[in-house]
Backbone as JSON, one array per atom type, in Angstrom:
{
  "sequence": "XXXXXXXXXXXXXXXXXXXXXXXXXXXXXXXXXXXXXXXXXXXXXXXXXXXXXXXXXXXXXXXXXXXXXXXXXXXXXXXXXXXXXXXXXXXXXXXXXXXXXXXXXXXXXXXXXXXXXXXXXXXXXXXXXXXXXXXXXXXXXXXXXXXXXXX",
  "N": [[121.67, -11.04, 37.79], [123.37, -8.86, 35.9], [126.12, -8.43, 35.0], [128.38, -5.79, 34.31], [130.32, -4.93, 31.31], [133.49, -4.38, 31.37], [136.3, -2.22, 30.35], [139.74, -2.55, 29.2], [142.62, -0.89, 29.25], [145.3, -1.3, 27.62], [148.95, -0.48, 28.7], [151.9, 0.18, 26.82], [154.87, -0.87, 28.49], [157.75, 0.79, 28.39], [160.84, 0.43, 28.16], [164.52, -0.18, 29.4], [166.31, -0.54, 26.97], [164.31, -0.4, 24.88], [163.93, 2.54, 25.04], [166.61, 3.62, 24.55], [166.95, 2.37, 22.0], [165.08, 3.83, 20.86], [165.92, 6.26, 21.08], [168.6, 6.14, 19.34], [168.01, 5.45, 17.1], [166.37, 8.08, 16.24], [168.51, 9.88, 16.7], [170.21, 8.71, 14.47], [168.65, 9.07, 12.04], [168.2, 11.37, 12.14], [169.93, 12.76, 10.22], [168.35, 12.87, 7.96], [166.6, 14.46, 8.36], [166.22, 17.2, 6.57], [164.58, 16.39, 4.56], [162.38, 14.85, 5.31], [160.1, 14.58, 8.08], [160.85, 13.46, 10.86], [159.41, 11.54, 13.51], [159.02, 10.66, 16.54], [156.98, 8.51, 18.62], [154.36, 9.72, 17.93], [151.0, 9.7, 17.93], [148.54, 8.85, 15.29], [145.9, 8.95, 13.25], [143.87, 7.33, 11.59], [142.97, 5.87, 8.53], [142.21, 3.16, 9.2], [142.37, 3.15, 11.67], [143.4, 4.02, 14.6], [147.29, 4.62, 15.86], [150.3, 4.58, 17.23], [153.24, 4.76, 16.3], [156.52, 3.55, 17.38], [158.52, 5.24, 16.04], [157.79, 7.57, 13.45], [158.17, 7.92, 9.7], [157.44, 10.99, 8.1], [155.95, 12.82, 5.02], [157.5, 16.0, 4.77], [155.88, 18.77, 6.66], [154.9, 21.76, 7.25], [155.81, 23.81, 9.82], [153.44, 24.8, 12.69], [153.46, 26.6, 15.13], [151.56, 28.16, 16.41], [149.25, 26.64, 15.83], [148.9, 23.43, 16.7], [148.63, 20.06, 15.46], [147.02, 17.23, 16.64], [146.49, 14.8, 16.62], [147.8, 13.39, 13.44], [146.09, 12.73, 9.85], [147.1, 12.17, 8.15], [148.86, 9.02, 6.57], [151.91, 7.46, 7.75], [155.06, 7.46, 5.94], [156.73, 5.34, 6.26], [156.76, 3.67, 9.0], [157.88, 2.96, 12.13], [158.46, 0.48, 14.94], [159.23, -0.73, 17.7], [159.43, -3.73, 19.47], [158.43, -4.35, 22.74], [159.29, -5.21, 26.01], [157.22, -6.63, 27.61], [155.33, -7.14, 25.42], [153.5, -8.88, 22.75], [154.81, -10.13, 19.73], [152.7, -10.59, 17.71], [150.94, -8.47, 18.24], [152.27, -5.9, 16.71], [152.56, -7.03, 14.34], [149.81, -7.2, 13.49], [148.89, -4.76, 13.98], [149.94, -3.97, 11.85], [149.19, -4.88, 9.73], [146.26, -4.89, 9.69], [145.95, -2.12, 10.76], [148.12, -0.34, 9.56], [148.85, -1.21, 7.02], [146.52, -1.03, 5.09], [145.86, 1.67, 5.91], [147.44, 3.33, 4.25], [150.3, 3.08, 4.86], [153.3, 2.37, 3.56], [155.65, 1.08, 4.4], [156.53, -0.88, 7.02], [158.84, -1.12, 9.76], [159.41, -3.4, 12.27], [161.37, -3.42, 15.2], [163.35, -6.25, 16.69], [164.88, -6.21, 19.76], [165.71, -8.07, 21.2], [166.61, -10.43, 19.75], [168.35, -8.18, 18.32], [167.4, -7.81, 15.55], [165.82, -6.61, 12.44], [162.55, -6.78, 11.14], [161.76, -6.22, 8.03], [158.73, -5.08, 7.11], [155.97, -5.24, 4.68], [153.26, -4.97, 2.13], [153.38, -6.68, 0.38], [155.13, -8.69, 1.83], [157.49, -9.83, 3.83], [160.83, -9.54, 5.43], [164.03, -10.5, 7.19], [166.44, -8.86, 8.44], [169.62, -8.9, 9.99], [172.22, -8.17, 9.89], [174.31, -6.09, 8.47], [173.13, -3.09, 6.49], [170.15, -1.5, 6.25], [167.67, -0.7, 3.81], [164.98, 1.64, 2.9], [163.8, 1.85, 0.38], [161.55, 3.83, -0.95], [161.64, 5.75, 0.41], [164.67, 6.64, 0.35], [165.72, 6.13, 2.7], [168.3, 4.65, 4.88], [169.8, 2.51, 6.88], [172.09, 1.72, 9.13], [172.38, -1.48, 11.17], [174.15, -2.54, 12.63], [175.27, -0.43, 14.28], [172.96, 0.59, 15.02], [172.33, -1.57, 16.97], [174.88, -1.48, 18.45], [177.13, -2.32, 21.29]],
  "CA": [[121.86, -9.96, 37.57], [124.41, -9.02, 34.48], [127.73, -8.06, 34.95], [128.82, -4.85, 33.62], [131.52, -5.22, 30.93], [134.66, -3.41, 31.4], [137.4, -2.32, 29.24], [141.23, -2.01, 29.98], [143.4, -0.09, 28.26], [146.95, -1.9, 27.67], [149.99, 0.62, 28.22], [153.39, -0.58, 26.55], [156.08, -0.79, 29.06], [159.0, 1.16, 27.83], [162.24, -0.59, 28.96], [166.01, 0.8, 29.16], [166.59, -1.2, 25.35], [163.48, 0.18, 23.99], [164.3, 3.75, 25.28], [167.85, 3.59, 23.68], [166.61, 1.86, 20.77], [164.0, 4.82, 20.13], [166.9, 7.44, 20.93], [169.71, 5.92, 18.49], [167.05, 5.82, 15.92], [166.05, 9.44, 15.98], [169.83, 10.34, 16.2], [170.7, 7.96, 13.1], [167.69, 9.33, 11.32], [167.99, 13.03, 11.94], [170.35, 13.25, 8.37], [167.12, 13.08, 6.95], [165.69, 15.53, 8.83], [165.69, 18.26, 5.8], [163.72, 15.52, 3.99], [161.29, 14.18, 6.13], [159.6, 14.75, 9.48], [161.1, 12.3, 12.14], [158.33, 11.6, 14.58], [158.48, 9.63, 17.59], [155.76, 8.73, 19.64], [153.06, 10.71, 17.83], [149.44, 8.99, 17.74], [147.94, 8.97, 14.16], [144.27, 8.84, 13.52], [144.15, 6.89, 10.31], [141.58, 5.78, 8.27], [141.55, 1.82, 9.66], [142.05, 3.35, 12.95], [144.4, 4.92, 15.77], [148.33, 3.73, 15.85], [151.11, 5.33, 17.64], [154.21, 4.19, 16.01], [157.9, 4.24, 18.25], [158.99, 6.37, 15.41], [157.26, 7.63, 12.08], [159.14, 8.89, 8.84], [156.35, 11.43, 7.37], [156.27, 13.95, 4.36], [158.01, 17.37, 5.52], [155.32, 19.28, 6.58], [155.72, 23.44, 7.49], [155.24, 23.44, 11.38], [152.87, 25.81, 12.91], [153.61, 27.03, 16.5], [149.99, 28.38, 17.01], [148.27, 25.7, 15.61], [149.55, 22.34, 16.59], [148.42, 19.08, 15.01], [147.29, 16.08, 18.03], [146.57, 13.38, 15.6], [147.61, 13.39, 12.33], [145.35, 11.88, 9.43], [148.19, 11.6, 6.89], [149.31, 8.16, 7.1], [153.42, 7.99, 7.42], [155.39, 6.82, 4.63], [157.57, 4.11, 6.92], [156.09, 3.37, 10.67], [158.86, 1.93, 12.82], [157.84, -0.05, 15.98], [160.14, -1.57, 18.64], [159.24, -4.57, 20.73], [158.61, -3.95, 23.96], [159.44, -6.73, 26.94], [156.09, -7.51, 27.55], [154.3, -6.95, 24.02], [153.59, -9.77, 21.65], [154.96, -9.83, 18.35], [151.51, -10.45, 16.79], [150.36, -7.1, 18.33], [152.8, -5.35, 16.15], [152.23, -7.56, 12.93], [148.23, -6.92, 13.54], [148.58, -3.86, 13.8], [150.72, -3.41, 10.31], [148.31, -5.74, 9.07], [145.1, -3.99, 10.22], [145.72, -0.81, 10.38], [149.08, 0.58, 8.78], [148.86, -0.89, 5.49], [144.98, -0.42, 4.8], [145.67, 2.71, 5.78], [148.03, 3.49, 3.13], [151.8, 2.89, 5.04], [154.21, 1.55, 2.61], [156.46, 0.15, 4.72], [157.11, -1.07, 8.49], [160.39, -2.07, 10.35], [159.35, -3.97, 13.58], [162.44, -4.0, 15.58], [163.15, -6.86, 17.93], [165.77, -5.81, 20.34], [166.4, -9.65, 22.17], [167.52, -10.74, 18.54], [169.0, -7.53, 17.38], [166.93, -7.82, 14.33], [164.56, -5.94, 12.26], [161.84, -7.44, 10.07], [160.88, -5.17, 7.34], [157.31, -5.37, 6.76], [155.4, -4.46, 3.37], [151.87, -5.42, 1.92], [153.6, -7.95, -0.45], [155.98, -9.93, 2.4], [158.8, -9.61, 4.93], [162.21, -9.95, 5.29], [164.84, -10.28, 8.51], [167.84, -8.31, 8.8], [170.24, -8.55, 11.5], [173.69, -7.47, 9.76], [174.38, -4.53, 7.0], [172.67, -1.92, 6.26], [168.65, -1.49, 5.83], [167.21, 0.54, 3.25], [164.02, 2.1, 2.32], [163.63, 2.31, -1.46], [160.56, 4.57, -1.1], [161.87, 7.33, 1.0], [165.55, 6.83, -0.02], [166.39, 5.97, 4.26], [169.21, 3.91, 4.95], [170.12, 2.55, 8.51], [173.15, 0.72, 9.98], [171.96, -2.21, 11.67], [175.48, -2.97, 13.58], [175.16, 0.77, 15.17], [171.41, 0.66, 15.95], [172.62, -2.6, 18.21], [176.04, -1.6, 19.5], [177.06, -2.43, 22.81]],
  "C": [[122.81, -9.83, 36.38], [125.09, -7.94, 35.1], [128.06, -6.62, 33.81], [130.07, -5.22, 32.64], [132.84, -4.16, 31.27], [135.79, -3.76, 30.59], [138.83, -1.73, 30.02], [141.68, -1.54, 28.75], [144.63, -0.75, 28.47], [148.08, -0.73, 27.59], [151.14, -0.22, 27.96], [154.34, 0.14, 27.82], [157.63, -0.71, 28.54], [160.14, 0.94, 28.85], [163.7, 0.55, 28.84], [166.4, 0.59, 27.51], [165.74, -0.56, 24.6], [163.78, 1.66, 23.69], [165.77, 4.11, 24.38], [167.93, 3.3, 22.26], [165.93, 3.41, 19.78], [164.88, 6.11, 20.04], [168.38, 7.25, 19.79], [168.96, 6.13, 17.1], [166.77, 7.19, 15.25], [167.37, 10.14, 15.59], [170.42, 10.02, 15.2], [169.83, 8.73, 11.94], [167.57, 10.71, 10.79], [169.15, 13.45, 10.9], [169.15, 12.91, 7.61], [166.14, 13.89, 7.13], [165.34, 17.09, 7.93], [164.71, 17.74, 4.84], [162.42, 15.24, 4.14], [160.88, 14.92, 7.51], [159.91, 13.69, 10.45], [160.2, 12.24, 13.48], [158.37, 10.7, 15.46], [157.52, 9.97, 18.7], [154.51, 9.1, 19.19], [151.96, 9.45, 17.33], [148.97, 9.42, 16.4], [146.7, 8.61, 14.31], [143.97, 8.37, 12.24], [142.89, 6.43, 10.1], [140.92, 4.24, 8.45], [141.75, 2.19, 11.28], [143.59, 4.02, 13.79], [145.82, 3.96, 15.54], [149.15, 4.8, 16.24], [152.49, 4.66, 17.25], [155.51, 4.79, 17.14], [158.45, 5.04, 17.24], [158.21, 6.36, 13.66], [157.93, 8.43, 11.26], [157.35, 9.42, 8.03], [156.98, 12.84, 6.32], [156.63, 15.25, 5.26], [156.66, 18.29, 5.5], [155.66, 21.28, 7.32], [154.83, 23.37, 8.96], [154.48, 24.92, 11.57], [152.75, 25.89, 14.44], [152.14, 27.39, 17.01], [148.72, 27.55, 16.87], [148.69, 24.4, 15.55], [148.65, 20.86, 16.2], [148.37, 17.93, 15.91], [147.08, 15.4, 17.33], [146.43, 13.5, 14.01], [147.06, 12.29, 11.27], [146.11, 11.07, 7.96], [148.68, 10.38, 7.18], [151.01, 8.16, 6.84], [153.82, 6.92, 6.56], [156.19, 5.62, 5.32], [157.09, 4.63, 8.5], [157.35, 2.48, 11.36], [158.38, 1.46, 14.38], [158.83, -1.11, 16.77], [159.21, -2.33, 19.47], [159.5, -4.42, 21.72], [158.81, -5.32, 24.69], [158.14, -7.34, 27.02], [154.59, -7.32, 26.32], [154.63, -8.16, 23.25], [153.66, -9.28, 20.47], [153.85, -9.47, 17.44], [150.78, -9.31, 16.83], [150.88, -6.19, 17.58], [152.42, -5.79, 14.65], [150.73, -7.41, 12.66], [148.0, -5.73, 13.29], [149.18, -3.0, 12.03], [149.56, -3.46, 9.56], [146.98, -5.1, 8.61], [144.79, -2.56, 10.05], [146.39, 0.24, 9.47], [148.81, 0.26, 7.31], [147.61, -0.84, 4.75], [144.99, 0.89, 4.92], [146.55, 3.83, 4.83], [149.84, 3.94, 3.49], [152.55, 1.86, 4.0], [154.72, 0.22, 3.53], [156.39, 0.05, 6.51], [157.94, -1.76, 9.04], [159.73, -2.1, 11.64], [161.16, -4.42, 13.94], [162.37, -5.02, 16.84], [164.5, -6.82, 18.59], [166.6, -7.13, 20.84], [167.24, -9.94, 21.11], [168.3, -9.7, 18.33], [168.44, -7.31, 15.64], [165.84, -7.05, 13.93], [163.97, -6.55, 10.98], [161.13, -6.19, 9.08], [159.78, -5.73, 7.01], [156.4, -4.71, 5.46], [153.97, -5.18, 2.77], [152.24, -6.52, 0.96], [154.54, -9.29, 0.35], [156.7, -9.27, 3.61], [160.06, -9.97, 4.74], [162.96, -9.61, 6.85], [166.03, -9.73, 8.18], [168.59, -8.05, 10.28], [171.82, -8.31, 11.46], [173.72, -6.44, 8.36], [173.51, -3.73, 7.03], [171.21, -2.05, 5.37], [168.37, -0.63, 5.1], [165.96, 0.82, 2.63], [163.59, 2.69, 0.65], [162.83, 3.43, -1.56], [160.8, 5.97, -0.79], [163.78, 7.37, 0.78], [166.65, 6.38, 1.49], [167.34, 4.75, 3.88], [169.54, 4.08, 6.64], [171.0, 1.09, 8.9], [172.83, -0.08, 10.82], [172.95, -2.56, 13.0], [175.14, -1.64, 14.98], [174.34, 1.13, 15.67], [171.97, -0.19, 17.53], [173.43, -2.63, 18.71], [175.81, -1.92, 20.78], [177.49, -0.9, 23.74]]
}
């Protein structure tokens, strides 16, 4: 007798620190609201798969309150991922390499709350930042790392 294959959908567990960082990111990035759309927790239907960054920085679009967009197909300029307590770091690096970069996302920030660290990933490499100001040259967006991880 053949056993049917089961499909499981994993759900990221949102924690207090994850929620706090998401809130702080949105608050800190709000100064760029006139230039970009700052979109937390929006799922994208990209050319190489679906992805839902914790925060996406996108070209500013005109809002249509009558006709909503469920899953944008235009890739974000910057995708920000926050490592959840029960998530493997390789889940986020694989998502960057397999979905984000091939779909046209320029930069991914991977935030690791436990180490108060942000890893900047691009197609050409990565850099780890734990102090000072993180800067995304293509968008001009800057962020003070110490403010993000303030006690």
